[in-house]
């Protein structure tokens, strides 16, 4: 059910070329990282695996923006790990996607200690965010919370499959691009180009 809702967001937010690329990713192959990296390059906007680090694998962001951008560094490391074990990391990748969005929302609404789902119910969120963006963010809350708190999948299985995970990352990137345009950051925009 949640996978279909994330696909709905992807269909609304991704261009036809981006959707085609995403649908053609080989989720069983050993080069998932390079395929996701290429997807980031196709997006050609915002912050992602393609530009989060400098040539020495250090974050390119200002230290005061660490909580916003550090999750992408974790995602990059997780995707580079042994592809045969990638399903063990799907939960963490989705967790980092949600954490990135949560950090952006907290910065936008000047909040410190409030989870994403609760922050999105605030009247201020409705005033500061476009209705469609707000609705799409609310969809991401469910897998984000499941990644943090739920272990209710069948024994010896994984809560998220790799396709859902990469789809969540793609949608996170598109939502992030929109949010980055309205959030005050310490990192200058030219750093990412």
PDB file of C-alpha atoms in Angstrom:
ATOM      1  CA  UNK A   1       0.000   0.000   0.000  1.00  0.00           C
ATOM      2  CA  UNK A   2       2.706   2.488   0.976  1.00  0.00           C
ATOM      3  CA  UNK A   3       4.734   1.529  -2.099  1.00  0.00           C
ATOM      4  CA  UNK A   4       1.837   2.508  -4.375  1.00  0.00           C
ATOM      5  CA  UNK A   5       1.489   5.863  -2.612  1.00  0.00           C
ATOM      6  CA  UNK A   6       5.204   6.549  -3.064  1.00  0.00           C
ATOM      7  CA  UNK A   7       4.878   5.591  -6.758  1.00  0.00           C
ATOM      8  CA  UNK A   8       1.995   8.091  -7.001  1.00  0.00           C
ATOM      9  CA  UNK A   9       4.259  10.847  -5.674  1.00  0.00           C
ATOM     10  CA  UNK A  10       7.006   9.802  -8.088  1.00  0.00           C
ATOM     11  CA  UNK A  11       4.617   9.950 -11.052  1.00  0.00           C
ATOM     12  CA  UNK A  12       3.555  13.481 -10.043  1.00  0.00           C
ATOM     13  CA  UNK A  13       7.007  14.848  -9.329  1.00  0.00           C
ATOM     14  CA  UNK A  14       9.417  13.101 -11.683  1.00  0.00           C
ATOM     15  CA  UNK A  15       9.784  13.938 -15.346  1.00  0.00           C
ATOM     16  CA  UNK A  16       9.102  11.219 -17.896  1.00  0.00           C
ATOM     17  CA  UNK A  17      12.855  10.736 -18.401  1.00  0.00           C
ATOM     18  CA  UNK A  18      13.450  10.477 -14.627  1.00  0.00           C
ATOM     19  CA  UNK A  19      10.593   7.971 -14.265  1.00  0.00           C
ATOM     20  CA  UNK A  20      11.882   5.838 -17.118  1.00  0.00           C
ATOM     21  CA  UNK A  21      15.358   5.759 -15.618  1.00  0.00           C
ATOM     22  CA  UNK A  22      13.989   4.868 -12.183  1.00  0.00           C
ATOM     23  CA  UNK A  23      11.827   2.079 -13.607  1.00  0.00           C
ATOM     24  CA  UNK A  24      14.810   0.605 -15.452  1.00  0.00           C
ATOM     25  CA  UNK A  25      17.107   0.330 -12.435  1.00  0.00           C
ATOM     26  CA  UNK A  26      18.282  -3.252 -11.982  1.00  0.00           C
ATOM     27  CA  UNK A  27      17.452  -3.827  -8.321  1.00  0.00           C
ATOM     28  CA  UNK A  28      19.056  -7.262  -8.362  1.00  0.00           C
ATOM     29  CA  UNK A  29      22.380  -6.107  -9.780  1.00  0.00           C
ATOM     30  CA  UNK A  30      25.612  -5.355  -8.025  1.00  0.00           C
ATOM     31  CA  UNK A  31      25.751  -1.744  -9.160  1.00  0.00           C
ATOM     32  CA  UNK A  32      22.803  -0.206  -7.337  1.00  0.00           C
ATOM     33  CA  UNK A  33      24.998   2.601  -6.033  1.00  0.00           C
ATOM     34  CA  UNK A  34      26.173   3.611  -9.509  1.00  0.00           C
ATOM     35  CA  UNK A  35      22.597   3.488 -10.830  1.00  0.00           C
ATOM     36  CA  UNK A  36      21.306   5.709  -8.013  1.00  0.00           C
ATOM     37  CA  UNK A  37      24.265   8.040  -8.506  1.00  0.00           C
ATOM     38  CA  UNK A  38      23.349   8.341 -12.184  1.00  0.00           C
ATOM     39  CA  UNK A  39      19.724   9.044 -11.203  1.00  0.00           C
ATOM     40  CA  UNK A  40      20.981  11.914  -9.013  1.00  0.00           C
ATOM     41  CA  UNK A  41      22.943  13.299 -11.952  1.00  0.00           C
ATOM     42  CA  UNK A  42      19.829  13.114 -14.133  1.00  0.00           C
ATOM     43  CA  UNK A  43      17.909  15.152 -11.542  1.00  0.00           C
ATOM     44  CA  UNK A  44      20.692  17.737 -11.839  1.00  0.00           C
ATOM     45  CA  UNK A  45      19.379  19.789  -8.919  1.00  0.00           C
ATOM     46  CA  UNK A  46      19.535  19.923  -5.169  1.00  0.00           C
ATOM     47  CA  UNK A  47      21.769  17.828  -2.960  1.00  0.00           C
ATOM     48  CA  UNK A  48      22.264  14.098  -3.342  1.00  0.00           C
ATOM     49  CA  UNK A  49      24.866  11.393  -3.677  1.00  0.00           C
ATOM     50  CA  UNK A  50      26.361  13.149  -6.690  1.00  0.00           C
ATOM     51  CA  UNK A  51      27.454  16.239  -4.738  1.00  0.00           C
ATOM     52  CA  UNK A  52      27.182  15.662  -0.980  1.00  0.00           C
ATOM     53  CA  UNK A  53      30.922  15.055  -0.570  1.00  0.00           C
ATOM     54  CA  UNK A  54      34.057  16.659  -1.915  1.00  0.00           C
ATOM     55  CA  UNK A  55      36.840  14.698  -3.658  1.00  0.00           C
ATOM     56  CA  UNK A  56      38.124  13.576  -0.225  1.00  0.00           C
ATOM     57  CA  UNK A  57      34.718  12.185   0.818  1.00  0.00           C
ATOM     58  CA  UNK A  58      34.108  15.030   3.275  1.00  0.00           C
ATOM     59  CA  UNK A  59      30.757  16.745   3.468  1.00  0.00           C
ATOM     60  CA  UNK A  60      30.565  19.915   1.397  1.00  0.00           C
ATOM     61  CA  UNK A  61      27.989  21.501   3.721  1.00  0.00           C
ATOM     62  CA  UNK A  62      28.462  24.070   6.479  1.00  0.00           C
ATOM     63  CA  UNK A  63      28.702  22.421   9.902  1.00  0.00           C
ATOM     64  CA  UNK A  64      25.501  24.180  11.036  1.00  0.00           C
ATOM     65  CA  UNK A  65      23.633  22.336   8.255  1.00  0.00           C
ATOM     66  CA  UNK A  66      24.994  18.945   9.301  1.00  0.00           C
ATOM     67  CA  UNK A  67      21.648  17.605  10.573  1.00  0.00           C
ATOM     68  CA  UNK A  68      20.100  18.321   7.175  1.00  0.00           C
ATOM     69  CA  UNK A  69      22.770  16.854   4.922  1.00  0.00           C
ATOM     70  CA  UNK A  70      24.499  14.131   6.957  1.00  0.00           C
ATOM     71  CA  UNK A  71      21.726  11.600   6.165  1.00  0.00           C
ATOM     72  CA  UNK A  72      22.746  11.654   2.487  1.00  0.00           C
ATOM     73  CA  UNK A  73      26.293  10.715   3.483  1.00  0.00           C
ATOM     74  CA  UNK A  74      24.940   7.706   5.362  1.00  0.00           C
ATOM     75  CA  UNK A  75      22.791   6.730   2.374  1.00  0.00           C
ATOM     76  CA  UNK A  76      25.831   6.908   0.124  1.00  0.00           C
ATOM     77  CA  UNK A  77      27.821   4.615   2.431  1.00  0.00           C
ATOM     78  CA  UNK A  78      24.935   2.153   2.776  1.00  0.00           C
ATOM     79  CA  UNK A  79      24.487   1.929  -1.004  1.00  0.00           C
ATOM     80  CA  UNK A  80      28.213   1.317  -1.485  1.00  0.00           C
ATOM     81  CA  UNK A  81      28.202  -1.645   0.907  1.00  0.00           C
ATOM     82  CA  UNK A  82      28.061  -5.241  -0.278  1.00  0.00           C
ATOM     83  CA  UNK A  83      25.107  -5.407  -2.674  1.00  0.00           C
ATOM     84  CA  UNK A  84      24.325  -8.951  -1.540  1.00  0.00           C
ATOM     85  CA  UNK A  85      23.524  -7.520   1.892  1.00  0.00           C
ATOM     86  CA  UNK A  86      21.690  -4.396   0.686  1.00  0.00           C
ATOM     87  CA  UNK A  87      18.299  -5.562   1.940  1.00  0.00           C
ATOM     88  CA  UNK A  88      19.699  -5.421   5.479  1.00  0.00           C
ATOM     89  CA  UNK A  89      20.253  -1.686   4.942  1.00  0.00           C
ATOM     90  CA  UNK A  90      16.908  -0.737   3.379  1.00  0.00           C
ATOM     91  CA  UNK A  91      15.481   0.221   6.756  1.00  0.00           C
ATOM     92  CA  UNK A  92      18.395   2.550   7.449  1.00  0.00           C
ATOM     93  CA  UNK A  93      18.227   4.161   4.012  1.00  0.00           C
ATOM     94  CA  UNK A  94      14.539   4.958   4.454  1.00  0.00           C
ATOM     95  CA  UNK A  95      15.254   6.188   7.979  1.00  0.00           C
ATOM     96  CA  UNK A  96      17.905   8.574   6.590  1.00  0.00           C
ATOM     97  CA  UNK A  97      15.508   9.803   3.874  1.00  0.00           C
ATOM     98  CA  UNK A  98      12.952  10.693   6.525  1.00  0.00           C
ATOM     99  CA  UNK A  99      15.572  12.235   8.790  1.00  0.00           C
ATOM    100  CA  UNK A 100      16.719  14.527   5.969  1.00  0.00           C
ATOM    101  CA  UNK A 101      13.144  15.713   5.353  1.00  0.00           C
ATOM    102  CA  UNK A 102      12.456  16.037   9.080  1.00  0.00           C
ATOM    103  CA  UNK A 103      15.549  18.208   9.513  1.00  0.00           C
ATOM    104  CA  UNK A 104      14.475  20.457   6.634  1.00  0.00           C
ATOM    105  CA  UNK A 105      10.987  20.861   8.124  1.00  0.00           C
ATOM    106  CA  UNK A 106      12.398  21.633  11.567  1.00  0.00           C
ATOM    107  CA  UNK A 107      14.623  24.309  10.061  1.00  0.00           C
ATOM    108  CA  UNK A 108      11.766  25.763   8.027  1.00  0.00           C
ATOM    109  CA  UNK A 109       9.402  25.905  10.993  1.00  0.00           C
ATOM    110  CA  UNK A 110      12.158  26.769  13.515  1.00  0.00           C
ATOM    111  CA  UNK A 111      11.467  23.688  15.629  1.00  0.00           C
ATOM    112  CA  UNK A 112      13.942  21.736  17.701  1.00  0.00           C
ATOM    113  CA  UNK A 113      12.440  18.601  19.182  1.00  0.00           C
ATOM    114  CA  UNK A 114       9.450  17.424  17.222  1.00  0.00           C
ATOM    115  CA  UNK A 115       9.055  14.387  14.950  1.00  0.00           C
ATOM    116  CA  UNK A 116       8.215  14.892  11.284  1.00  0.00           C
ATOM    117  CA  UNK A 117       4.642  13.601  11.495  1.00  0.00           C
ATOM    118  CA  UNK A 118       3.778  15.891  14.380  1.00  0.00           C
ATOM    119  CA  UNK A 119       5.486  18.887  12.768  1.00  0.00           C
ATOM    120  CA  UNK A 120       3.427  18.427   9.607  1.00  0.00           C
ATOM    121  CA  UNK A 121       0.195  18.687  11.607  1.00  0.00           C
ATOM    122  CA  UNK A 122       1.072  22.154  12.889  1.00  0.00           C
ATOM    123  CA  UNK A 123      -0.910  25.071  11.509  1.00  0.00           C
ATOM    124  CA  UNK A 124       2.390  26.738  10.641  1.00  0.00           C
ATOM    125  CA  UNK A 125       3.276  23.824   8.331  1.00  0.00           C
ATOM    126  CA  UNK A 126       0.027  24.390   6.451  1.00  0.00           C
ATOM    127  CA  UNK A 127       0.868  28.069   6.098  1.00  0.00           C
ATOM    128  CA  UNK A 128       4.490  27.621   5.007  1.00  0.00           C
ATOM    129  CA  UNK A 129       4.139  24.617   2.679  1.00  0.00           C
ATOM    130  CA  UNK A 130       2.285  24.193  -0.575  1.00  0.00           C
ATOM    131  CA  UNK A 131      -0.680  21.825  -0.062  1.00  0.00           C
ATOM    132  CA  UNK A 132       0.660  19.177  -2.444  1.00  0.00           C
ATOM    133  CA  UNK A 133       4.102  19.254  -0.834  1.00  0.00           C
ATOM    134  CA  UNK A 134       2.533  18.903   2.608  1.00  0.00           C
ATOM    135  CA  UNK A 135       0.435  15.926   1.463  1.00  0.00           C
ATOM    136  CA  UNK A 136       3.430  14.236  -0.163  1.00  0.00           C
ATOM    137  CA  UNK A 137       5.537  14.714   2.959  1.00  0.00           C
ATOM    138  CA  UNK A 138       2.782  13.106   5.028  1.00  0.00           C
ATOM    139  CA  UNK A 139       3.033   9.988   2.848  1.00  0.00           C
ATOM    140  CA  UNK A 140       6.747   9.685   3.682  1.00  0.00           C
ATOM    141  CA  UNK A 141       5.998   9.782   7.419  1.00  0.00           C
ATOM    142  CA  UNK A 142       4.633   6.210   7.375  1.00  0.00           C
ATOM    143  CA  UNK A 143       7.717   4.434   5.973  1.00  0.00           C
ATOM    144  CA  UNK A 144       9.976   6.756   7.995  1.00  0.00           C
ATOM    145  CA  UNK A 145       8.201   5.809  11.234  1.00  0.00           C
ATOM    146  CA  UNK A 146       8.157   2.134  10.240  1.00  0.00           C
ATOM    147  CA  UNK A 147      11.904   2.276   9.576  1.00  0.00           C
ATOM    148  CA  UNK A 148      12.470   3.691  13.050  1.00  0.00           C
ATOM    149  CA  UNK A 149       9.977   1.692  15.091  1.00  0.00           C
ATOM    150  CA  UNK A 150       8.447  -1.370  13.421  1.00  0.00           C
ATOM    151  CA  UNK A 151       9.756  -4.918  13.288  1.00  0.00           C
ATOM    152  CA  UNK A 152       6.455  -6.513  12.326  1.00  0.00           C
ATOM    153  CA  UNK A 153       7.570  -8.212   9.111  1.00  0.00           C
ATOM    154  CA  UNK A 154       7.622 -12.004   8.780  1.00  0.00           C
ATOM    155  CA  UNK A 155      10.521 -13.836  10.431  1.00  0.00           C
ATOM    156  CA  UNK A 156      13.808 -13.746   8.502  1.00  0.00           C
ATOM    157  CA  UNK A 157      12.532 -11.147   6.044  1.00  0.00           C
ATOM    158  CA  UNK A 158      13.000  -7.421   5.589  1.00  0.00           C
ATOM    159  CA  UNK A 159      10.394  -4.730   6.111  1.00  0.00           C
ATOM    160  CA  UNK A 160      11.360  -2.878   2.912  1.00  0.00           C
ATOM    161  CA  UNK A 161      12.498  -4.216  -0.432  1.00  0.00           C
ATOM    162  CA  UNK A 162      15.244  -2.499  -2.390  1.00  0.00           C
ATOM    163  CA  UNK A 163      12.848  -1.124  -5.032  1.00  0.00           C
ATOM    164  CA  UNK A 164      10.694   0.608  -2.405  1.00  0.00           C
ATOM    165  CA  UNK A 165      13.834   1.930  -0.768  1.00  0.00           C
ATOM    166  CA  UNK A 166      15.271   3.461  -3.940  1.00  0.00           C
ATOM    167  CA  UNK A 167      11.846   4.808  -4.821  1.00  0.00           C
ATOM    168  CA  UNK A 168      11.661   6.469  -1.391  1.00  0.00           C
ATOM    169  CA  UNK A 169      15.106   7.969  -1.977  1.00  0.00           C
ATOM    170  CA  UNK A 170      14.047   9.331  -5.399  1.00  0.00           C
ATOM    171  CA  UNK A 171      10.914  10.914  -3.949  1.00  0.00           C
ATOM    172  CA  UNK A 172      12.912  12.292  -1.019  1.00  0.00           C
ATOM    173  CA  UNK A 173      15.293  13.939  -3.480  1.00  0.00           C
ATOM    174  CA  UNK A 174      12.426  15.607  -5.355  1.00  0.00           C
ATOM    175  CA  UNK A 175      10.739  16.813  -2.151  1.00  0.00           C
ATOM    176  CA  UNK A 176      14.105  17.994  -0.881  1.00  0.00           C
ATOM    177  CA  UNK A 177      14.713  20.107  -3.988  1.00  0.00           C
ATOM    178  CA  UNK A 178      11.472  21.961  -3.317  1.00  0.00           C
ATOM    179  CA  UNK A 179      12.149  22.356   0.404  1.00  0.00           C
ATOM    180  CA  UNK A 180      15.725  23.549  -0.098  1.00  0.00           C
ATOM    181  CA  UNK A 181      14.377  26.502  -2.053  1.00  0.00           C
ATOM    182  CA  UNK A 182      12.490  27.811   1.014  1.00  0.00           C
ATOM    183  CA  UNK A 183      14.745  26.772   3.914  1.00  0.00           C
ATOM    184  CA  UNK A 184      17.427  29.082   5.283  1.00  0.00           C
ATOM    185  CA  UNK A 185      20.794  27.356   5.090  1.00  0.00           C
ATOM    186  CA  UNK A 186      24.303  28.258   6.161  1.00  0.00           C
ATOM    187  CA  UNK A 187      25.741  26.422   3.164  1.00  0.00           C
ATOM    188  CA  UNK A 188      25.905  28.735   0.134  1.00  0.00           C
ATOM    189  CA  UNK A 189      24.011  27.467  -2.895  1.00  0.00           C
ATOM    190  CA  UNK A 190      27.099  27.615  -5.142  1.00  0.00           C
ATOM    191  CA  UNK A 191      28.640  24.763  -3.122  1.00  0.00           C
ATOM    192  CA  UNK A 192      26.287  22.267  -4.800  1.00  0.00           C
ATOM    193  CA  UNK A 193      26.917  23.200  -8.439  1.00  0.00           C
TER     194      UNK A 193
END
